[in-house]
Coordinates of C-alpha atoms and ligand atoms in Angstrom, one line a residue:
X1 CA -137.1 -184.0 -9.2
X2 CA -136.0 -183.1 -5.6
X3 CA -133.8 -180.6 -6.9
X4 CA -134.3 -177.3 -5.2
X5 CA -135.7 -175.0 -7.6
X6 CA -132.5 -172.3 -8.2
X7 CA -130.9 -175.8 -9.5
X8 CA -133.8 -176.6 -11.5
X9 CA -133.6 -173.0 -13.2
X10 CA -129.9 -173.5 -13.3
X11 CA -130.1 -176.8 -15.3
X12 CA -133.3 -175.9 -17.3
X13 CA -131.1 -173.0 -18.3
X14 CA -128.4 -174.7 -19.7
X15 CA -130.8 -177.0 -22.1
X16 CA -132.7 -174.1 -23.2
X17 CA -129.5 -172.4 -24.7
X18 CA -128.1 -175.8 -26.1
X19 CA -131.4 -175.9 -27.7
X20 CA -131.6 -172.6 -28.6
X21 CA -127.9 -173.0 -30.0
X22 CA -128.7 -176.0 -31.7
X23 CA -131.4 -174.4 -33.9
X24 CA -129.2 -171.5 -34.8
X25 CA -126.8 -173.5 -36.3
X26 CA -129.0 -176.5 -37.5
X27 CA -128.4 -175.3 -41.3
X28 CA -124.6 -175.5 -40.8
X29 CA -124.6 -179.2 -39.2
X30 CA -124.2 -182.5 -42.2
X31 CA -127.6 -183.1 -42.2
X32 CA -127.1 -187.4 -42.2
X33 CA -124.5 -188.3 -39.6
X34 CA -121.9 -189.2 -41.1
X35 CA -119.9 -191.8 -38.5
X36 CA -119.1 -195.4 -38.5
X37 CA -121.1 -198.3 -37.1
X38 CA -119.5 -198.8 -33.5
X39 CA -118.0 -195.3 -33.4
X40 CA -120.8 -194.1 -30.8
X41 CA -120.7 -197.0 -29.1
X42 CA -117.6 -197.7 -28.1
X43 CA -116.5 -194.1 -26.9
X44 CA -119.2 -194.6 -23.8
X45 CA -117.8 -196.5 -21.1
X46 CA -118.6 -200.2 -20.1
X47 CA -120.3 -199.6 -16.8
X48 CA -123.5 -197.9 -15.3
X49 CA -121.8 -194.8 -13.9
X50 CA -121.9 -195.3 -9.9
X51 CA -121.9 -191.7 -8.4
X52 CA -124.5 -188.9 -10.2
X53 CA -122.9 -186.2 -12.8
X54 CA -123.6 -183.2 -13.5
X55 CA -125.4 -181.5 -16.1
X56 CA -122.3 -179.7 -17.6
X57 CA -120.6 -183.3 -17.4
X58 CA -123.5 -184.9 -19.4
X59 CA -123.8 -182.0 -21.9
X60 CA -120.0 -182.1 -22.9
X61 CA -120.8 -185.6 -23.9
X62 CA -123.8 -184.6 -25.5
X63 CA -121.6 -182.4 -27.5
X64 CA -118.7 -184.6 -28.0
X65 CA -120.6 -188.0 -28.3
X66 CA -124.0 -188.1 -29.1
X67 CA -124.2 -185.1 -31.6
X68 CA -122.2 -186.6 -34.1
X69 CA -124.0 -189.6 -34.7
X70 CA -127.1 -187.4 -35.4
X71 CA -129.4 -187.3 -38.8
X72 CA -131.0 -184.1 -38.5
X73 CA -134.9 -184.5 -39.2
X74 CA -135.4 -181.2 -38.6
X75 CA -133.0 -179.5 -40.9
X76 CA -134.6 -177.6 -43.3
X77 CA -132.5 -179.9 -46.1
X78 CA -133.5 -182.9 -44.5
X79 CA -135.7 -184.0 -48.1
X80 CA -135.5 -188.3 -47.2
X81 CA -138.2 -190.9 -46.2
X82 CA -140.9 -188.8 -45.2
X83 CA -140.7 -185.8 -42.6
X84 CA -141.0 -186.8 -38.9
X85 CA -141.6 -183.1 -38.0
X86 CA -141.0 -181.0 -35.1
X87 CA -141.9 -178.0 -34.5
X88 CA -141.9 -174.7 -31.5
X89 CA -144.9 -175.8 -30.0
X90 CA -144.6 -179.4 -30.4
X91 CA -141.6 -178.9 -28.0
X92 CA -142.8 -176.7 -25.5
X93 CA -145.9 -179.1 -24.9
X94 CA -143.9 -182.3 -24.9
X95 CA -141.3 -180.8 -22.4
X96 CA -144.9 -180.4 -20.2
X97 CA -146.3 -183.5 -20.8
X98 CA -142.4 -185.0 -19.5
X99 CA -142.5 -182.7 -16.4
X100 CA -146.0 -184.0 -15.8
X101 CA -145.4 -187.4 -16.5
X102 CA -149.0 -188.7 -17.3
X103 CA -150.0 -191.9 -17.2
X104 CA -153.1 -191.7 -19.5
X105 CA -154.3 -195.4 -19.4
X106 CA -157.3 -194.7 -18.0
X107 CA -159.7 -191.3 -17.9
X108 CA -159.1 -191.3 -14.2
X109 CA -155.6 -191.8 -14.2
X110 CA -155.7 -187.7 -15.8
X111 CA -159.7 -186.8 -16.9
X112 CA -157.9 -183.7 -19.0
X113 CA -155.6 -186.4 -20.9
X114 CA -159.0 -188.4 -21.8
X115 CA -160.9 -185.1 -22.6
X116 CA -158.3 -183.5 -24.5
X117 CA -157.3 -186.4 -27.1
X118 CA -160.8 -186.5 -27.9
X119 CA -161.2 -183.4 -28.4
X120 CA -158.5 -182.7 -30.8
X121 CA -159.2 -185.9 -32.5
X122 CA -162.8 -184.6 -33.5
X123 CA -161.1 -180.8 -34.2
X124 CA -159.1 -183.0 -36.3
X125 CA -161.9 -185.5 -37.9
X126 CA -163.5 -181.8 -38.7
X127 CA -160.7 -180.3 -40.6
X128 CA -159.9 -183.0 -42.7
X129 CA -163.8 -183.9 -43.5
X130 CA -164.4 -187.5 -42.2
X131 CA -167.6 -188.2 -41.4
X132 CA -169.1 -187.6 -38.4
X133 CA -169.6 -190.9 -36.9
X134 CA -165.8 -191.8 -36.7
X135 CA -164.4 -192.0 -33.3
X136 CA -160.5 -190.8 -32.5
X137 CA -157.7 -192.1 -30.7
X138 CA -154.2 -192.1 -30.9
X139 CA -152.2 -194.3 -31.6
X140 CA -148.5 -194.3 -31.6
X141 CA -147.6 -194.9 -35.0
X142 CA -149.5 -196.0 -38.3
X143 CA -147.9 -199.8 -37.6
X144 CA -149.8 -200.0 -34.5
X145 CA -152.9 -198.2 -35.8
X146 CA -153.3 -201.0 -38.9
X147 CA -152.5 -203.6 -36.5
X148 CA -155.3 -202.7 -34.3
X149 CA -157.2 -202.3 -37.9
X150 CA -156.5 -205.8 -38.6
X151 CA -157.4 -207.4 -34.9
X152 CA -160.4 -205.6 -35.1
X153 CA -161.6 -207.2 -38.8
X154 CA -160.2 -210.3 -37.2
X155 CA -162.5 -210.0 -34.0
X156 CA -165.6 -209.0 -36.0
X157 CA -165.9 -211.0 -38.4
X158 CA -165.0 -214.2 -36.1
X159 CA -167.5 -213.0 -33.7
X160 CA -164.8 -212.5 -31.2
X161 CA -163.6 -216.0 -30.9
X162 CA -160.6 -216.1 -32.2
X163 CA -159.6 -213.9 -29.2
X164 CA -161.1 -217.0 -27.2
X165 CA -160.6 -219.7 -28.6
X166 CA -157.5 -219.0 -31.3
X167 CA -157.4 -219.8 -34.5
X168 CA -159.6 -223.3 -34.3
X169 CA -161.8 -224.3 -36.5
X170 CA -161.7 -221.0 -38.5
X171 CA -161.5 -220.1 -42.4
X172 CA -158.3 -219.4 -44.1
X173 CA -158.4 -215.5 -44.2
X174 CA -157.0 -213.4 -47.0
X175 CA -156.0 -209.9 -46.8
X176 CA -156.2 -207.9 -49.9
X177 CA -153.1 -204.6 -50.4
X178 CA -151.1 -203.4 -53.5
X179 CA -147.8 -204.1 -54.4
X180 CA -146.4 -200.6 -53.1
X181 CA -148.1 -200.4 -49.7
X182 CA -145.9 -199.6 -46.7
X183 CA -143.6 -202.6 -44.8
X184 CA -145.5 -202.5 -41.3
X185 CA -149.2 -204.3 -43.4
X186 CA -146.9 -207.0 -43.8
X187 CA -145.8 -207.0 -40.4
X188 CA -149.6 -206.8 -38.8
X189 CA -151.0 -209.7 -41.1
X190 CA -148.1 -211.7 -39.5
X191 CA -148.6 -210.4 -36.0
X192 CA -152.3 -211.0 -36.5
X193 CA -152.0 -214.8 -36.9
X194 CA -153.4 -214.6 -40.9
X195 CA -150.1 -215.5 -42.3
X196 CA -147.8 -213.9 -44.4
X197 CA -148.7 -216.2 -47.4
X198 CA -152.5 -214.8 -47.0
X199 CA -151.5 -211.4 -47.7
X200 CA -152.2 -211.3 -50.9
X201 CA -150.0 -208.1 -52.8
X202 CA -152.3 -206.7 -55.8
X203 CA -150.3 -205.5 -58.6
X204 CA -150.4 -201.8 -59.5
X205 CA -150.9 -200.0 -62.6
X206 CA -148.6 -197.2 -64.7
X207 CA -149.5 -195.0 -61.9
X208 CA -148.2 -197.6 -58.7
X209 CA -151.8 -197.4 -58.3
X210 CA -153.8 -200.6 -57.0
X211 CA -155.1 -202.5 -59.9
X212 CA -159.0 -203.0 -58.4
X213 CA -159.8 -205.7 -61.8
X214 CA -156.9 -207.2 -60.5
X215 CA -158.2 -207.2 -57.2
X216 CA -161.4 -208.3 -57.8
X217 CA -159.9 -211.2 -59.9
X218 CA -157.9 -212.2 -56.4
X219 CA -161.2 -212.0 -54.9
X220 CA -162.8 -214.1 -57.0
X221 CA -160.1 -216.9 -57.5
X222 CA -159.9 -217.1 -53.6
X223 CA -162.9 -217.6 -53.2
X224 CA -163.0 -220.4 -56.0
X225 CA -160.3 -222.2 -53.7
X226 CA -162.4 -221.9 -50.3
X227 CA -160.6 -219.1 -48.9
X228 CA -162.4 -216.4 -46.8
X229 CA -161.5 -212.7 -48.1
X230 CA -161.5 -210.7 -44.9
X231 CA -160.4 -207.3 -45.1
X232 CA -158.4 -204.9 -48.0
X233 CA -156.1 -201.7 -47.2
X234 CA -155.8 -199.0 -49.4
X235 CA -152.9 -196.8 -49.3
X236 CA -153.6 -192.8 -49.7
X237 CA -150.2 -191.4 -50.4
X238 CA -147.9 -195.2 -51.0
X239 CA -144.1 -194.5 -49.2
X240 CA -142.3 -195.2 -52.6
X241 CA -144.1 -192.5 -55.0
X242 CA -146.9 -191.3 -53.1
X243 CA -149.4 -192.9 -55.2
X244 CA -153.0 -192.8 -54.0
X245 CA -155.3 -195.6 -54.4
X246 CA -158.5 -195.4 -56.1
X247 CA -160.9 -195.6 -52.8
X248 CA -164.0 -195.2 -54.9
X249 CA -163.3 -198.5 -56.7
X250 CA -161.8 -200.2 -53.8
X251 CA -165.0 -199.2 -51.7
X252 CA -167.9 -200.4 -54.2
X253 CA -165.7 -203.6 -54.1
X254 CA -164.9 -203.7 -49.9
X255 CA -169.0 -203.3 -50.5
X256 CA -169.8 -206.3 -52.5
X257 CA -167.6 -209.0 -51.5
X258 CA -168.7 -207.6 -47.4
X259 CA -164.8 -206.6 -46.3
X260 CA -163.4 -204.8 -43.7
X261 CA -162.0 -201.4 -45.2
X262 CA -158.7 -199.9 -43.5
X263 CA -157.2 -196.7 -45.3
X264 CA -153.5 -196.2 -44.5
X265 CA -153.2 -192.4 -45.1
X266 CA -149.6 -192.2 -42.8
X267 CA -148.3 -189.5 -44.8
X268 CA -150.8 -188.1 -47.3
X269 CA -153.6 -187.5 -45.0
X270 CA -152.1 -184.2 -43.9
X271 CA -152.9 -182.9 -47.5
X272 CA -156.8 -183.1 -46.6
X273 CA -156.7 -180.3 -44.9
X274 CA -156.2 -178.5 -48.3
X275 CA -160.4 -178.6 -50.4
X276 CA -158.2 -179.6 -53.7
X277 CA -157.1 -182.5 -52.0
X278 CA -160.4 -183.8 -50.8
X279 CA -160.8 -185.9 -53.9
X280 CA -158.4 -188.5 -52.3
X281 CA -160.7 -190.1 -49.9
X282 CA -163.9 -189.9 -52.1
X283 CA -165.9 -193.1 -50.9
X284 CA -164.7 -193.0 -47.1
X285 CA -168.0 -193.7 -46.2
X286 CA -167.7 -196.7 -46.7
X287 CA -164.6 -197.1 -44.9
X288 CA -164.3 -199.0 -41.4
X289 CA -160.9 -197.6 -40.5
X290 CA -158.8 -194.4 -41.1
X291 CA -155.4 -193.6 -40.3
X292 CA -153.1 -191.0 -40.7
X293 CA -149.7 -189.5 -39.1
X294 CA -149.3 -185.9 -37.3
X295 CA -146.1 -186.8 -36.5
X296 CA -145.4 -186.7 -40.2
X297 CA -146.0 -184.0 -41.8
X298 CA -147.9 -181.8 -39.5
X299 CA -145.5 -180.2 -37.1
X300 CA -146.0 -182.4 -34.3
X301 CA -143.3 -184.8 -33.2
X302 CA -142.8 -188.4 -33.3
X303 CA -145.3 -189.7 -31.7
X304 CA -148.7 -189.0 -32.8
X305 CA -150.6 -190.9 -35.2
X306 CA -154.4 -190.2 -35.6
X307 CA -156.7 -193.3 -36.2
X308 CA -159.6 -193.2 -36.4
X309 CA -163.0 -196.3 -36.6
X310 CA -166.1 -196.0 -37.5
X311 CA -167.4 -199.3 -35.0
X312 CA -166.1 -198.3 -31.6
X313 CA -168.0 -201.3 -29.8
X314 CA -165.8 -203.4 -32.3
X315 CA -162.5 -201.9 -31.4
X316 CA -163.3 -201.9 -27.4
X317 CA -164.8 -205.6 -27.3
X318 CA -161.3 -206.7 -29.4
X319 CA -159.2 -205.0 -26.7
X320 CA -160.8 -204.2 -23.8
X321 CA -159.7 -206.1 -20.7
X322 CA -161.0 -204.9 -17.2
X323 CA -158.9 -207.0 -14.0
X324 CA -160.1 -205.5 -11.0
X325 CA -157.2 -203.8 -10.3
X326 CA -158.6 -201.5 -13.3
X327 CA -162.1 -200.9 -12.6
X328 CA -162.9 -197.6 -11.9
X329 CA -166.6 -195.7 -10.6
X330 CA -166.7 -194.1 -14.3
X331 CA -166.2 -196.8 -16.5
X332 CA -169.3 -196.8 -18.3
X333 CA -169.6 -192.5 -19.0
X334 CA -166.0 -191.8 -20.4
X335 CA -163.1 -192.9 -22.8
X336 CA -160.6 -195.2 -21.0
X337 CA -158.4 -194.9 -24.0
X338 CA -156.2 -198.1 -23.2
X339 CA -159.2 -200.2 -24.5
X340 CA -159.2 -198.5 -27.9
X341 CA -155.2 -199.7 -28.2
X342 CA -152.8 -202.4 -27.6
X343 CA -150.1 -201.1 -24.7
X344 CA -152.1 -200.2 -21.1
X345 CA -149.6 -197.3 -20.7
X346 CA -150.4 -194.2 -22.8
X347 CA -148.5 -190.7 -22.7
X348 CA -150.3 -187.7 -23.1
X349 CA -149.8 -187.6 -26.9
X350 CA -152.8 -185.2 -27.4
X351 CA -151.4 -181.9 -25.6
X352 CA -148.5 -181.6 -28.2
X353 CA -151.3 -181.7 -31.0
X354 CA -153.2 -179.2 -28.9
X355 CA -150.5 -176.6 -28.6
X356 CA -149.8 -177.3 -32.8
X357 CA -153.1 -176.5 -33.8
X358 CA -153.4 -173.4 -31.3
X359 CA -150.0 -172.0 -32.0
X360 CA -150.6 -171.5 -35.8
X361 CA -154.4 -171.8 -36.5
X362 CA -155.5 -173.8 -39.3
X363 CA -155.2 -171.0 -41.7
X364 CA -151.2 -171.2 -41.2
X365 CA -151.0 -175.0 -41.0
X366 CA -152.7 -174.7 -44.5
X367 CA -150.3 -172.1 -45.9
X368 CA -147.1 -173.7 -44.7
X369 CA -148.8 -177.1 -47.0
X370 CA -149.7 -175.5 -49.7
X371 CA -145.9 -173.6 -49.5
X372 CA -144.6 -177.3 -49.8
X373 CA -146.5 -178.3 -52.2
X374 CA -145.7 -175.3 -54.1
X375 CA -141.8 -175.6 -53.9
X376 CA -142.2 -179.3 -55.1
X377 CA -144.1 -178.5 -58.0
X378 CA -141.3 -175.9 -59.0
X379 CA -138.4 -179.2 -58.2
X380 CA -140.4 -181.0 -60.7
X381 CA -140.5 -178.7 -63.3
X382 CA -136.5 -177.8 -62.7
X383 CA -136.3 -181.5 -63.4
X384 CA -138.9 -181.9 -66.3
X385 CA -136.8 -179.1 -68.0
X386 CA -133.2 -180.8 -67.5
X387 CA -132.0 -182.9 -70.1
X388 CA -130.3 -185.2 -68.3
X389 CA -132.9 -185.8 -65.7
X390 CA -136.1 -187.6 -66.3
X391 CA -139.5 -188.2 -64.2
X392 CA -140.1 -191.9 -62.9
X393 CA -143.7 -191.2 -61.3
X394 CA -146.5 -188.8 -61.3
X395 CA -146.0 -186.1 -58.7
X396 CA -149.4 -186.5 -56.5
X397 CA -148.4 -184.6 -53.8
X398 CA -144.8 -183.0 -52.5
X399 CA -142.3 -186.0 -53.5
X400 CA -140.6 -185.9 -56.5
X401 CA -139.2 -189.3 -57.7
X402 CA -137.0 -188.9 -60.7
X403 CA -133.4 -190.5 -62.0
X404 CA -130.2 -189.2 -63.2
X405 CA -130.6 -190.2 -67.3
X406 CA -127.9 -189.4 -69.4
X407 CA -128.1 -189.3 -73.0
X408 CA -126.5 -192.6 -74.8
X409 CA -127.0 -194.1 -71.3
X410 CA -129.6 -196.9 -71.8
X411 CA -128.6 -199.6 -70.0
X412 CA -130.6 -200.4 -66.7
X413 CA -127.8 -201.7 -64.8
X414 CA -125.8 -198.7 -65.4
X415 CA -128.5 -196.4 -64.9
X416 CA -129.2 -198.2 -61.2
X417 CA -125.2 -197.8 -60.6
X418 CA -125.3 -194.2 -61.1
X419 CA -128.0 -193.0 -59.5
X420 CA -126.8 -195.0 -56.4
X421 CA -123.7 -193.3 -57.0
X422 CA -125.0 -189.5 -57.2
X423 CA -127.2 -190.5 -54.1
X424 CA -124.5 -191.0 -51.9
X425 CA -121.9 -188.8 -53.0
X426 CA -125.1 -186.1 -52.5
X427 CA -125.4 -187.1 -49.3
X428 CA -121.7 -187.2 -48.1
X429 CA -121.6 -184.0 -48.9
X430 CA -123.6 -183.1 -45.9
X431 CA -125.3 -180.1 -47.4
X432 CA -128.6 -182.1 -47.6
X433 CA -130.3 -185.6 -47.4
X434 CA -132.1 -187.4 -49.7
X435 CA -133.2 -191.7 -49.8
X436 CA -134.3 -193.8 -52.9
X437 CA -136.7 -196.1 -53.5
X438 CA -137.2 -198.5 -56.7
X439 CA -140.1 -198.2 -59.3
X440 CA -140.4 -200.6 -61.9
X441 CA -137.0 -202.2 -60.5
X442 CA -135.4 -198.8 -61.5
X443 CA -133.5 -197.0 -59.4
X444 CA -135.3 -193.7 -58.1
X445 CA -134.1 -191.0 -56.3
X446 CA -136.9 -189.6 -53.9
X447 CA -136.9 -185.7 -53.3
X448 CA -139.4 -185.0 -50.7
X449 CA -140.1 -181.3 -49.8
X450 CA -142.1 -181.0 -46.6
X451 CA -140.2 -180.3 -43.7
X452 CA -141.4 -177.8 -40.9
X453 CA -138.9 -174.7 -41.7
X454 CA -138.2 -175.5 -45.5
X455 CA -137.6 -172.6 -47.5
X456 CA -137.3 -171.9 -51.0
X457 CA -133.8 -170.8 -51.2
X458 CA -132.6 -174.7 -49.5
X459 CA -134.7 -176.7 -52.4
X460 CA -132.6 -174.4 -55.0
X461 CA -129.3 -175.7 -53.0
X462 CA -130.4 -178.8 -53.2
X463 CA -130.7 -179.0 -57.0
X464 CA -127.3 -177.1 -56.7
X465 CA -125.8 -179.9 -54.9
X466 CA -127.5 -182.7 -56.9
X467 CA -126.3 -180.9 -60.3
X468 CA -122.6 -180.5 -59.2
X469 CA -122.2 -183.9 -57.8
X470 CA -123.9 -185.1 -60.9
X471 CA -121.2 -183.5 -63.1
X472 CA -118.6 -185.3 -60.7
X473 CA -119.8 -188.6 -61.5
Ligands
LIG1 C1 -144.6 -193.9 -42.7 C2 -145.7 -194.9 -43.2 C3 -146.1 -195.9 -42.3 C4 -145.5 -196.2 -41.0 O1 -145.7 -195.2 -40.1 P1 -145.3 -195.4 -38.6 O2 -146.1 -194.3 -37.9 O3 -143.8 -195.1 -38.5 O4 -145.6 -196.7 -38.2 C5 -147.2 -196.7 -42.8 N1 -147.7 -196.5 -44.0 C6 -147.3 -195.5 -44.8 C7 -148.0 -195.3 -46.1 C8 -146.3 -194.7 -44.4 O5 -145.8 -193.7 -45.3

C-alpha cells in the first residue's frame, strides 16, 4: 500500500485490462477446466519467493498457471450446480470494500458498515415480502446461516444452557428435513451436538416434495419413544430438482407440535422478488428463521447470503460474547453484527449488495429473472418435444432436470451409463457446463439457466451441443 500513486495507477492499470480482456473473450474460454489433479500444483515452485515480483511477473503466471485450472462461473454457458453470480457492480464495490479493508465486527469498528447491511437487508426483507418483524444480517453462506438456525433452536428451547452447561441432563433432540434437502443441514445437526442419527430425513412425494403425513407420523412415533422433536427445515427450491416444500403444511405442523421453523431458500428465494412466485412461502409467518443466497442467483458475488430471524434477543443471547477488550460506549443503541453470527471478523459484505441493487433497480433485477425463467421454460419444452429425451421432475423454477431415453432402451443401469456418458463428453467439449444429480436413483442431467449474462442464443448451443454429443454416443 506504500506504493506511490503513478505505481498504483500503473498496476491498477494492468488488472483492469486483464479483466477487461478476460470478459471479452470469456465465451471463447472451455468453460470447466479441463487439467489434471496435480497439474497446477506442481508447476509453482516449492518455496515462499524471497525478494518481491512484479506485477507483470505475477500476471504471466496468472496467465500461464492459474487460468487454466479455471471453471468459469461466469460464462454465460456456465448451466451447473447453481449460479454463484457476479456481476459489474458486484466487482466495482468488492474492489472498494478490499481497498478499504473493513473490519465490520463491531458498529464502531465502521458505523457505515453496521448501517448499511441493515439497510439493504430491510430493502431486501421489502422486496421479497417477509414480514416486517424479521431482522437481517448476513451471513456468509446458507451453511453458516442454518447452523446459526440450529444453535439458536438449540439455545431457546434449552433455555440457554446447553451453551453453559453442554449437553447434561438434556432430552434427545430430533431434527425434522426431507430426503432431498441440501448437504450442509446434515453438517449443522452434527456441528450442533444433536447427532447425525437424530436428523431424522422425511421421505418426499412424486414431486421430491416433503411428505408432511410422513412427517407428522415421525413426529408422533418420536415422541412415543421419549424423544424431544426440536426444530424442522423446509427447503424452498431443493439443490437436486428445485422442489419447494409445502410451507403451509409444514407450518400448521411446526405450530402444533411447538418447533422451531428454519426455511432454507439458498437458491429459490431470489424468485420472490417475482408476485407469481409469492406462493412459495405462504405460511412464513409462522416461520422463526429465513434464509436465502444473493450470491446465487442475484448478481452479487460469493459471499453474501441473506438470513434473516424473527427473535433477535434469541439469536444475540446464543452468540453474543462481550470480553472487555470488546465493549464499546454504543453497545446498547446499535447492531454489533458479530453477535448475530459465528466468526468475530466480518467483511463489509453489504456494499456489494448496495451497489447491485442501485446499479439495475429492481425493475431490471426482475426482468433479467423473469428472462431466465423464460429461456428455461423454452429448454423444457425443446426437451418435452424430443423423442429421445424425457422429463425426470417438474420444472418449478429455471432448472430443468431430464435424461437422455432412447427408444428400446429400458434398462436402468444402461440408462445411468449413458447419461453419465453424454454428461461428460458434453462437458469436454468445453463449449458449456452442465452437473447431474440422481432422482429416484436415476441418473439426471441438471440444465440450469440463470446465469448473470445468459442469452438466448447460448441455451440454443447448448441443446446444440447436448444433441450432437448425444448422436456420438
Ligand atoms: C447452495 C445451497 C446451500 C448451500 O449454500 P452455501 O451458501 O454455499 O452454504 C444450502 N441449501 C440449498 C438448498 C442450496 O441450494
Amino acid at each position: 500500500m506504500a506504493n506511490k500513486s503513478e505505481d498504483f495507477k500503473n498496476q491498477a492499470q494492468q488488472i483492469i485490462d486483464w479483466i477487461t480482456g478476460y470478459f471479452e473473450r470469456l465465451e471463447d474460454l472451455p468453460v470447466k477446466s479441463q487439467v489434471q489433479p496435480g497439474e497446477i500444483y506442481d508447476q509453482l515452485p516449492k518455496e515462499a519467493p524471497e525478494t518481491g515480483e512484479s506485477i507483470e511477473q505475477i500476471m504471466e503466471d496468472m496467465n500461464k498457471i492459474i487460468l487454466p485450472g479455471i471453471t468459469h462461473w461466469q460464462s454465460p454457458k456456465f448451466f451447473a450446480y447453481f449460479p454463484a453470480n457476479s456481476s459489474l457492480p458486484s466487482l466495482f464495490a468488492e474492489m472498494l470494500t478490499a481497498a478499504m479493508g473493513v473490519q465490520g465486527m463491531k458498529w464502531e469498528t465502521s458505523p457505515a458498515a453496521a448501517e448499511l447491511e441493515e439497510k439493504v437487508m430491510n430493502w431486501l426483507k421489502s422486496e421479497i415480502r417477509l414480514p416486517d418483524y424479521f431482522h437481517g444480517v448476513i451471513q456468509d453462506s446458507a451453511s453458516t446461516a442454518t447452523l446459526v438456525s440450529l444453535l439458536t433452536a438449540r439455545e431457546k428451547y434449552s433455555d440457554y444452557s446447553i451453551n453453559e452447561y453442554g449437553f447434561y441432563n438434556q432430552p434427545t433432540f430430533r431434527i425434522y428435513c426431507s430426503a432431498e434437502t441440501h448437504s450442509s443441514i446434515e453438517r449443522a445437526v452434527k456441528i450442533a451436538g444433536f447427532g447425525k442419527e437424530n436428523l431424522v430425513k422425511v421421505p418426499v412425494d412424486s414431486e421430491n416434495k416433503l411428505d408432511t403425513i410422513e412427517l407428522e407420523g415421525a413426529i408422533h412415533k418420536d415422541l412415543q419413544s421419549g424423544y424431544k422433536p426440536l426444530a424442522v427445515i423446509a427447503t424452498i427450491g431443493t439443490t437436486g430438482t428445485t422442489a419447494i416444500d409445502p410451507l403451509m403444511a409444514i407450518a400448521d405442523i411446526k405450530n402444533r407440535y411447538d418447533l422451531w421453523l428454519h426455511v432454507d431458500a439458498a437458491y429459490a428465494g431470489t424468485a420472490l422478488l417475482l408476485d407469481d412466485y409469492q406462493w412459495m412461502i405462504y405460511g412464513i409467518e409462522q416461520v422463526d428463521t429465513f434464509v436465502f443466497n444473493p450470491h446465487k442467483w442475484l448478481f452479487t458475488n460469493f459471499d453474501c447470503s441473506a438470513y434473516y430471524v424473527k427473535d433477535k434477543e434469541a439469536l444475540t443471547n446464543t452468540f453474543q460474547i462481550v470480553p472487555e477488550y470488546l465493549k464499546t460506549q454504543t453497545d446498547d443503541q446499535v447492531n454489533n453484527y458479530s453477535d448475530w453470527t459465528i466468526p468475530l471478523g466480518r467483511r463489509f459484505r453489504a456494499l456489494k449488495l448496495w451497489f447491485v441493487l442501485r446499479y439495475y433497480g429492481m425493475n431490471q433485477i426482475r426482468e433479467k429473472l423473469r428472462y431466465h425463467l423464460q429461456l428455461a421454460s423454452e429448454f423444457k419444452q425443446w426437451v418435452e418435444a424430443a423423442a429421445d429425451f424425457e422429463l425426470l421432475a417438474p420444472v418449478t423454477l429455471n432448472v430443468i432436470s431430464f435424461r437422455y431415453h432412447p427408444t428400446g432402451v429400458n434398462d436402468e443401469k444402461k440408462l445411468n451409463a449413458l447419461n453419465e456418458q453424454l454428461l461428460h463428453s458434453v462437458n469436454k467439449t468445453g463449449k458449456m457446463y452442465f452437473t447431474h444429480t440422481k432422482v429416484d436413483g436415476k441418473y439426471t442431467l441438471r440444465m440450469v439457466i440463470g446465469q448473470t449474462d445468459v442469452e438466448k442464443r447460448h441455451v440454443e448451443e447448448a441443446w446444440e451441443v447436448i444433441n450432437k454429443e448425444r448422436g456420438k454416443l
